[in-house]
């Protein structure tokens, strides 16, 4: 079956239901109709005994999915309307469905996989990366906070790797995605068509061993010492101080990267990670993230960050407030406040 606008395609190939995100010119960025159609197909396939497993992939060769349509979020925030909240409500429900899906859910995380793209892949039961994979939660760079269960995923990474990725927004390759628990298997990109064809006939647990390989070494394993020490600090200011004092050039580079992000988003992100660690389930974290995301719509940094990175592309956001020291506890706490329209219900 196909959607009315073909932005996401659905097929049953043998024993496998195949979802293809089909906006290659937009790096397969998610729209609200795409999310709704995916949820509809997953519900139907869950009840269909002919579908034994599900595969999600992206059209084109550039990536699975670059995230949500942030231009639409920018316009919604400027207009003060509710389209973004409605999108997130359904997107987070989809993330929770994927995490609890009773049949094998196989995500081909080839190329760029960011933000909402992580949400439709990294919560799945079988996550495959390639040598082309670039996996990231880059939200602090647009004045936003990791969502789609991102604070749950990053909070469960070894040591403080998740905090490093959340604050810097850094993209990782295959080996580091495996290390951080964002993926399970490495398959060379050239073999993905063979893998997909094989899944039509056989269960994924039988197929994958024939294609899985060892990726090239990553970067994070050798940086664990300074990452775990520096990001264990209680505040963003102290994290930056430790990074600058460490002496490793990579730590200094991380500090400079952090300092370029939205000060408010950084502090809210660290608080969200700490709070997510105390919550007992993905669903509870998604409820928290829904509050944070909706409250962030009222922050000037979200509109400004998207303007600088995506609309005008001048790459010089003017954050408000401009410095970490100017962000108060009340500024952070506001993002966790109950929503007038009610919390996310899963």
PDB file of C-alpha atoms in Angstrom, residues 86-322:
ATOM      1  CA  UNK A  86       0.146  17.566  18.071  1.00  0.00           C
ATOM      2  CA  UNK A  87       3.015  16.170  15.969  1.00  0.00           C
ATOM      3  CA  UNK A  88       5.124  15.336  19.037  1.00  0.00           C
ATOM      4  CA  UNK A  89       2.175  13.685  20.769  1.00  0.00           C
ATOM      5  CA  UNK A  90       1.802  11.207  17.900  1.00  0.00           C
ATOM      6  CA  UNK A  91       5.538  10.892  17.260  1.00  0.00           C
ATOM      7  CA  UNK A  92       6.299   9.951  20.874  1.00  0.00           C
ATOM      8  CA  UNK A  93       3.429   7.456  20.840  1.00  0.00           C
ATOM      9  CA  UNK A  94       5.042   5.913  17.752  1.00  0.00           C
ATOM     10  CA  UNK A  95       8.401   5.753  19.543  1.00  0.00           C
ATOM     11  CA  UNK A  96       6.780   3.911  22.450  1.00  0.00           C
ATOM     12  CA  UNK A  97       5.010   1.516  20.061  1.00  0.00           C
ATOM     13  CA  UNK A  98       8.308   0.720  18.320  1.00  0.00           C
ATOM     14  CA  UNK A  99      10.051   0.057  21.641  1.00  0.00           C
ATOM     15  CA  UNK A 100       7.329  -2.396  22.691  1.00  0.00           C
ATOM     16  CA  UNK A 101       6.651  -3.932  19.272  1.00  0.00           C
ATOM     17  CA  UNK A 102       6.009  -7.664  19.693  1.00  0.00           C
ATOM     18  CA  UNK A 103       7.592  -8.664  16.373  1.00  0.00           C
ATOM     19  CA  UNK A 104      11.219  -8.104  15.329  1.00  0.00           C
ATOM     20  CA  UNK A 105      11.601  -4.469  14.232  1.00  0.00           C
ATOM     21  CA  UNK A 106      14.686  -4.069  12.055  1.00  0.00           C
ATOM     22  CA  UNK A 107      16.014  -0.544  11.418  1.00  0.00           C
ATOM     23  CA  UNK A 108      18.599   0.097   8.709  1.00  0.00           C
ATOM     24  CA  UNK A 109      20.430   3.101  10.199  1.00  0.00           C
ATOM     25  CA  UNK A 110      22.445   3.831   7.064  1.00  0.00           C
ATOM     26  CA  UNK A 111      23.722   7.368   6.450  1.00  0.00           C
ATOM     27  CA  UNK A 112      22.338  10.275   8.460  1.00  0.00           C
ATOM     28  CA  UNK A 113      20.141   9.274  11.416  1.00  0.00           C
ATOM     29  CA  UNK A 114      19.320  12.257  13.610  1.00  0.00           C
ATOM     30  CA  UNK A 115      16.628  13.402  16.032  1.00  0.00           C
ATOM     31  CA  UNK A 116      13.326  11.882  14.979  1.00  0.00           C
ATOM     32  CA  UNK A 117      15.276   9.452  12.790  1.00  0.00           C
ATOM     33  CA  UNK A 118      16.783   8.027  15.969  1.00  0.00           C
ATOM     34  CA  UNK A 119      13.257   7.772  17.352  1.00  0.00           C
ATOM     35  CA  UNK A 120      12.038   5.483  14.565  1.00  0.00           C
ATOM     36  CA  UNK A 121      15.167   3.314  14.666  1.00  0.00           C
ATOM     37  CA  UNK A 122      17.068   3.184  17.960  1.00  0.00           C
ATOM     38  CA  UNK A 123      14.009   2.040  19.939  1.00  0.00           C
ATOM     39  CA  UNK A 124      13.714  -0.989  17.683  1.00  0.00           C
ATOM     40  CA  UNK A 125      14.807  -4.500  18.598  1.00  0.00           C
ATOM     41  CA  UNK A 126      17.345  -4.919  15.759  1.00  0.00           C
ATOM     42  CA  UNK A 127      19.358  -1.835  14.794  1.00  0.00           C
ATOM     43  CA  UNK A 128      21.849  -2.010  11.936  1.00  0.00           C
ATOM     44  CA  UNK A 129      24.519   0.612  11.206  1.00  0.00           C
ATOM     45  CA  UNK A 130      26.925   0.877   8.275  1.00  0.00           C
ATOM     46  CA  UNK A 131      30.213   2.624   7.541  1.00  0.00           C
ATOM     47  CA  UNK A 132      28.112   5.568   6.302  1.00  0.00           C
ATOM     48  CA  UNK A 133      26.103   5.960   9.526  1.00  0.00           C
ATOM     49  CA  UNK A 134      26.148   9.307  11.315  1.00  0.00           C
ATOM     50  CA  UNK A 135      23.923   9.053  14.377  1.00  0.00           C
ATOM     51  CA  UNK A 136      23.182  12.148  16.459  1.00  0.00           C
ATOM     52  CA  UNK A 137      20.816  14.016  18.731  1.00  0.00           C
ATOM     53  CA  UNK A 138      21.865  17.574  17.719  1.00  0.00           C
ATOM     54  CA  UNK A 139      19.039  19.478  19.391  1.00  0.00           C
ATOM     55  CA  UNK A 140      21.076  21.832  21.605  1.00  0.00           C
ATOM     56  CA  UNK A 141      22.399  23.465  18.418  1.00  0.00           C
ATOM     57  CA  UNK A 142      18.906  24.721  17.557  1.00  0.00           C
ATOM     58  CA  UNK A 143      17.915  25.757  21.075  1.00  0.00           C
ATOM     59  CA  UNK A 144      16.035  22.527  21.712  1.00  0.00           C
ATOM     60  CA  UNK A 145      16.459  19.483  23.969  1.00  0.00           C
ATOM     61  CA  UNK A 146      16.883  15.796  22.986  1.00  0.00           C
ATOM     62  CA  UNK A 147      13.445  14.245  22.669  1.00  0.00           C
ATOM     63  CA  UNK A 148      11.879  11.112  21.016  1.00  0.00           C
ATOM     64  CA  UNK A 149      13.138   9.162  24.039  1.00  0.00           C
ATOM     65  CA  UNK A 150      16.614  10.538  23.415  1.00  0.00           C
ATOM     66  CA  UNK A 151      17.255  11.326  27.071  1.00  0.00           C
ATOM     67  CA  UNK A 152      16.291   7.705  27.862  1.00  0.00           C
ATOM     68  CA  UNK A 153      18.636   6.282  25.214  1.00  0.00           C
ATOM     69  CA  UNK A 154      21.560   8.590  25.988  1.00  0.00           C
ATOM     70  CA  UNK A 155      21.086   8.181  29.722  1.00  0.00           C
ATOM     71  CA  UNK A 156      21.653   4.439  29.341  1.00  0.00           C
ATOM     72  CA  UNK A 157      24.935   4.767  27.415  1.00  0.00           C
ATOM     73  CA  UNK A 158      28.092   3.622  29.267  1.00  0.00           C
ATOM     74  CA  UNK A 159      29.609   6.106  31.691  1.00  0.00           C
ATOM     75  CA  UNK A 160      28.985   9.700  30.654  1.00  0.00           C
ATOM     76  CA  UNK A 161      29.066   9.104  26.906  1.00  0.00           C
ATOM     77  CA  UNK A 162      25.391   9.977  26.612  1.00  0.00           C
ATOM     78  CA  UNK A 163      25.856  13.309  28.374  1.00  0.00           C
ATOM     79  CA  UNK A 164      28.736  14.120  26.027  1.00  0.00           C
ATOM     80  CA  UNK A 165      26.604  13.365  22.968  1.00  0.00           C
ATOM     81  CA  UNK A 166      23.565  15.195  24.328  1.00  0.00           C
ATOM     82  CA  UNK A 167      25.384  18.434  25.151  1.00  0.00           C
ATOM     83  CA  UNK A 168      27.688  18.570  22.113  1.00  0.00           C
ATOM     84  CA  UNK A 169      25.170  17.167  19.635  1.00  0.00           C
ATOM     85  CA  UNK A 170      28.077  15.227  18.122  1.00  0.00           C
ATOM     86  CA  UNK A 171      27.385  12.644  15.428  1.00  0.00           C
ATOM     87  CA  UNK A 172      28.904   9.190  15.868  1.00  0.00           C
ATOM     88  CA  UNK A 173      29.826   6.495  13.388  1.00  0.00           C
ATOM     89  CA  UNK A 174      29.101   2.783  13.490  1.00  0.00           C
ATOM     90  CA  UNK A 175      31.541   1.638  16.191  1.00  0.00           C
ATOM     91  CA  UNK A 176      30.584   4.451  18.564  1.00  0.00           C
ATOM     92  CA  UNK A 177      26.864   3.923  17.960  1.00  0.00           C
ATOM     93  CA  UNK A 178      27.389   0.290  18.973  1.00  0.00           C
ATOM     94  CA  UNK A 179      29.417   1.332  22.025  1.00  0.00           C
ATOM     95  CA  UNK A 180      26.733   3.775  23.153  1.00  0.00           C
ATOM     96  CA  UNK A 181      23.923   1.242  22.775  1.00  0.00           C
ATOM     97  CA  UNK A 182      22.272   3.107  19.910  1.00  0.00           C
ATOM     98  CA  UNK A 183      22.758   0.167  17.526  1.00  0.00           C
ATOM     99  CA  UNK A 184      23.304  -3.588  17.658  1.00  0.00           C
ATOM    100  CA  UNK A 185      24.954  -4.743  14.430  1.00  0.00           C
ATOM    101  CA  UNK A 186      27.285  -3.480  11.708  1.00  0.00           C
ATOM    102  CA  UNK A 187      26.652  -4.460   8.086  1.00  0.00           C
ATOM    103  CA  UNK A 188      28.585  -2.950   5.146  1.00  0.00           C
ATOM    104  CA  UNK A 189      26.305  -0.623   3.177  1.00  0.00           C
ATOM    105  CA  UNK A 190      26.914  -2.542  -0.058  1.00  0.00           C
ATOM    106  CA  UNK A 191      25.329  -5.626   1.503  1.00  0.00           C
ATOM    107  CA  UNK A 192      22.081  -3.992   2.634  1.00  0.00           C
ATOM    108  CA  UNK A 193      20.185  -4.972  -0.541  1.00  0.00           C
ATOM    109  CA  UNK A 194      21.193  -8.616  -0.006  1.00  0.00           C
ATOM    110  CA  UNK A 195      20.185  -8.415   3.653  1.00  0.00           C
ATOM    111  CA  UNK A 196      16.814  -6.913   2.759  1.00  0.00           C
ATOM    112  CA  UNK A 197      16.170  -9.601   0.142  1.00  0.00           C
ATOM    113  CA  UNK A 198      17.119 -12.366   2.578  1.00  0.00           C
ATOM    114  CA  UNK A 199      14.690 -11.026   5.185  1.00  0.00           C
ATOM    115  CA  UNK A 200      11.807 -11.677   2.817  1.00  0.00           C
ATOM    116  CA  UNK A 201      12.428 -15.390   3.227  1.00  0.00           C
ATOM    117  CA  UNK A 202      13.947 -15.933   6.659  1.00  0.00           C
ATOM    118  CA  UNK A 203      13.812 -14.629  10.251  1.00  0.00           C
ATOM    119  CA  UNK A 204      16.176 -11.795  11.069  1.00  0.00           C
ATOM    120  CA  UNK A 205      17.981 -13.800  13.762  1.00  0.00           C
ATOM    121  CA  UNK A 206      18.930 -16.346  11.111  1.00  0.00           C
ATOM    122  CA  UNK A 207      19.802 -13.804   8.428  1.00  0.00           C
ATOM    123  CA  UNK A 208      21.913 -11.244  10.278  1.00  0.00           C
ATOM    124  CA  UNK A 209      24.882 -13.470  11.183  1.00  0.00           C
ATOM    125  CA  UNK A 210      25.527 -13.955   7.461  1.00  0.00           C
ATOM    126  CA  UNK A 211      25.989 -10.225   6.904  1.00  0.00           C
ATOM    127  CA  UNK A 212      27.223  -8.774  10.201  1.00  0.00           C
ATOM    128  CA  UNK A 213      30.851  -7.642  10.313  1.00  0.00           C
ATOM    129  CA  UNK A 214      33.207  -5.618  12.515  1.00  0.00           C
ATOM    130  CA  UNK A 215      33.262  -1.845  11.939  1.00  0.00           C
ATOM    131  CA  UNK A 216      36.337   0.338  11.826  1.00  0.00           C
ATOM    132  CA  UNK A 217      37.393   1.584  15.288  1.00  0.00           C
ATOM    133  CA  UNK A 218      35.526   4.547  16.692  1.00  0.00           C
ATOM    134  CA  UNK A 219      36.755   7.507  18.732  1.00  0.00           C
ATOM    135  CA  UNK A 220      34.868   7.385  22.014  1.00  0.00           C
ATOM    136  CA  UNK A 221      36.397   4.278  23.604  1.00  0.00           C
ATOM    137  CA  UNK A 222      39.802   5.976  23.821  1.00  0.00           C
ATOM    138  CA  UNK A 223      38.213   9.136  25.247  1.00  0.00           C
ATOM    139  CA  UNK A 224      36.245   7.512  28.048  1.00  0.00           C
ATOM    140  CA  UNK A 225      38.618   8.700  30.798  1.00  0.00           C
ATOM    141  CA  UNK A 226      38.169  12.417  30.229  1.00  0.00           C
ATOM    142  CA  UNK A 227      34.541  12.099  29.118  1.00  0.00           C
ATOM    143  CA  UNK A 228      33.527  10.200  32.254  1.00  0.00           C
ATOM    144  CA  UNK A 229      35.403  12.614  34.508  1.00  0.00           C
ATOM    145  CA  UNK A 230      34.375  15.893  32.921  1.00  0.00           C
ATOM    146  CA  UNK A 231      30.708  15.125  32.330  1.00  0.00           C
ATOM    147  CA  UNK A 232      30.219  13.767  35.845  1.00  0.00           C
ATOM    148  CA  UNK A 233      30.085  17.367  37.071  1.00  0.00           C
ATOM    149  CA  UNK A 234      26.742  18.582  38.393  1.00  0.00           C
ATOM    150  CA  UNK A 235      26.450  21.728  36.242  1.00  0.00           C
ATOM    151  CA  UNK A 236      27.162  22.656  32.647  1.00  0.00           C
ATOM    152  CA  UNK A 237      29.508  25.391  33.838  1.00  0.00           C
ATOM    153  CA  UNK A 238      31.613  22.888  35.767  1.00  0.00           C
ATOM    154  CA  UNK A 239      31.575  20.442  32.862  1.00  0.00           C
ATOM    155  CA  UNK A 240      33.013  23.163  30.613  1.00  0.00           C
ATOM    156  CA  UNK A 241      35.627  24.067  33.238  1.00  0.00           C
ATOM    157  CA  UNK A 242      36.733  20.444  33.509  1.00  0.00           C
ATOM    158  CA  UNK A 243      36.877  20.045  29.729  1.00  0.00           C
ATOM    159  CA  UNK A 244      39.023  23.153  29.347  1.00  0.00           C
ATOM    160  CA  UNK A 245      41.332  22.069  32.177  1.00  0.00           C
ATOM    161  CA  UNK A 246      41.782  18.501  30.975  1.00  0.00           C
ATOM    162  CA  UNK A 247      44.636  19.041  28.550  1.00  0.00           C
ATOM    163  CA  UNK A 248      43.377  16.664  25.849  1.00  0.00           C
ATOM    164  CA  UNK A 249      42.800  18.607  22.593  1.00  0.00           C
ATOM    165  CA  UNK A 250      39.589  16.651  22.035  1.00  0.00           C
ATOM    166  CA  UNK A 251      38.290  17.783  25.448  1.00  0.00           C
ATOM    167  CA  UNK A 252      39.028  21.418  24.598  1.00  0.00           C
ATOM    168  CA  UNK A 253      37.240  20.976  21.288  1.00  0.00           C
ATOM    169  CA  UNK A 254      34.246  19.513  23.124  1.00  0.00           C
ATOM    170  CA  UNK A 255      34.175  22.546  25.448  1.00  0.00           C
ATOM    171  CA  UNK A 256      34.169  24.909  22.481  1.00  0.00           C
ATOM    172  CA  UNK A 257      31.381  22.903  20.866  1.00  0.00           C
ATOM    173  CA  UNK A 258      29.287  23.025  24.029  1.00  0.00           C
ATOM    174  CA  UNK A 259      29.806  26.770  24.434  1.00  0.00           C
ATOM    175  CA  UNK A 260      28.428  27.373  20.931  1.00  0.00           C
ATOM    176  CA  UNK A 261      25.082  25.781  21.855  1.00  0.00           C
ATOM    177  CA  UNK A 262      22.049  27.407  23.435  1.00  0.00           C
ATOM    178  CA  UNK A 263      22.862  28.029  27.123  1.00  0.00           C
ATOM    179  CA  UNK A 264      19.253  27.422  28.110  1.00  0.00           C
ATOM    180  CA  UNK A 265      18.999  24.225  26.062  1.00  0.00           C
ATOM    181  CA  UNK A 266      22.244  22.945  27.601  1.00  0.00           C
ATOM    182  CA  UNK A 267      21.027  23.416  31.156  1.00  0.00           C
ATOM    183  CA  UNK A 268      17.601  21.942  30.433  1.00  0.00           C
ATOM    184  CA  UNK A 269      19.234  18.982  28.663  1.00  0.00           C
ATOM    185  CA  UNK A 270      21.471  18.179  31.627  1.00  0.00           C
ATOM    186  CA  UNK A 271      18.500  18.441  33.993  1.00  0.00           C
ATOM    187  CA  UNK A 272      16.415  16.231  31.687  1.00  0.00           C
ATOM    188  CA  UNK A 273      19.132  13.563  31.606  1.00  0.00           C
ATOM    189  CA  UNK A 274      19.420  13.588  35.409  1.00  0.00           C
ATOM    190  CA  UNK A 275      15.645  13.326  35.817  1.00  0.00           C
ATOM    191  CA  UNK A 276      15.346  10.620  33.147  1.00  0.00           C
ATOM    192  CA  UNK A 277      17.848   8.509  35.086  1.00  0.00           C
ATOM    193  CA  UNK A 278      15.464   8.527  38.040  1.00  0.00           C
ATOM    194  CA  UNK A 279      12.451   7.487  35.956  1.00  0.00           C
ATOM    195  CA  UNK A 280      11.678   3.820  35.530  1.00  0.00           C
ATOM    196  CA  UNK A 281      10.517   3.484  31.944  1.00  0.00           C
ATOM    197  CA  UNK A 282      10.738   4.913  28.455  1.00  0.00           C
ATOM    198  CA  UNK A 283       7.094   5.906  28.701  1.00  0.00           C
ATOM    199  CA  UNK A 284       7.719   8.054  31.790  1.00  0.00           C
ATOM    200  CA  UNK A 285      10.651   9.715  30.034  1.00  0.00           C
ATOM    201  CA  UNK A 286       8.543  10.431  26.941  1.00  0.00           C
ATOM    202  CA  UNK A 287       5.944  12.122  29.151  1.00  0.00           C
ATOM    203  CA  UNK A 288       8.714  14.295  30.617  1.00  0.00           C
ATOM    204  CA  UNK A 289      10.126  15.046  27.165  1.00  0.00           C
ATOM    205  CA  UNK A 290       6.687  16.051  25.911  1.00  0.00           C
ATOM    206  CA  UNK A 291       6.481  18.650  28.675  1.00  0.00           C
ATOM    207  CA  UNK A 292       9.969  19.918  27.883  1.00  0.00           C
ATOM    208  CA  UNK A 293       9.378  20.058  24.130  1.00  0.00           C
ATOM    209  CA  UNK A 294       6.059  21.882  24.386  1.00  0.00           C
ATOM    210  CA  UNK A 295       7.425  24.354  26.922  1.00  0.00           C
ATOM    211  CA  UNK A 296      10.461  24.961  24.686  1.00  0.00           C
ATOM    212  CA  UNK A 297       8.128  26.304  21.993  1.00  0.00           C
ATOM    213  CA  UNK A 298       7.838  29.454  24.081  1.00  0.00           C
ATOM    214  CA  UNK A 299      11.625  29.843  24.285  1.00  0.00           C
ATOM    215  CA  UNK A 300      13.207  32.426  21.960  1.00  0.00           C
ATOM    216  CA  UNK A 301      16.155  30.105  21.430  1.00  0.00           C
ATOM    217  CA  UNK A 302      14.181  27.500  19.478  1.00  0.00           C
ATOM    218  CA  UNK A 303      13.030  29.965  16.829  1.00  0.00           C
ATOM    219  CA  UNK A 304      16.448  31.634  16.755  1.00  0.00           C
ATOM    220  CA  UNK A 305      18.358  28.371  16.543  1.00  0.00           C
ATOM    221  CA  UNK A 306      16.318  27.063  13.614  1.00  0.00           C
ATOM    222  CA  UNK A 307      16.557  30.458  11.915  1.00  0.00           C
ATOM    223  CA  UNK A 308      20.352  30.450  12.170  1.00  0.00           C
ATOM    224  CA  UNK A 309      20.903  26.826  11.182  1.00  0.00           C
ATOM    225  CA  UNK A 310      18.135  26.124   8.679  1.00  0.00           C
ATOM    226  CA  UNK A 311      16.253  29.233   7.536  1.00  0.00           C
ATOM    227  CA  UNK A 312      18.876  31.949   7.058  1.00  0.00           C
ATOM    228  CA  UNK A 313      21.810  29.542   7.454  1.00  0.00           C
ATOM    229  CA  UNK A 314      24.112  32.249   8.828  1.00  0.00           C
ATOM    230  CA  UNK A 315      25.222  29.829  11.598  1.00  0.00           C
ATOM    231  CA  UNK A 316      25.370  32.704  14.100  1.00  0.00           C
ATOM    232  CA  UNK A 317      22.491  32.280  16.537  1.00  0.00           C
ATOM    233  CA  UNK A 318      21.938  35.036  19.084  1.00  0.00           C
ATOM    234  CA  UNK A 319      20.972  33.097  22.173  1.00  0.00           C
ATOM    235  CA  UNK A 320      18.795  34.645  24.890  1.00  0.00           C
ATOM    236  CA  UNK A 321      20.099  34.661  27.531  1.00  0.00           C
ATOM    237  CA  UNK A 322      23.528  34.587  25.866  1.00  0.00           C
TER     238      UNK A 322
END
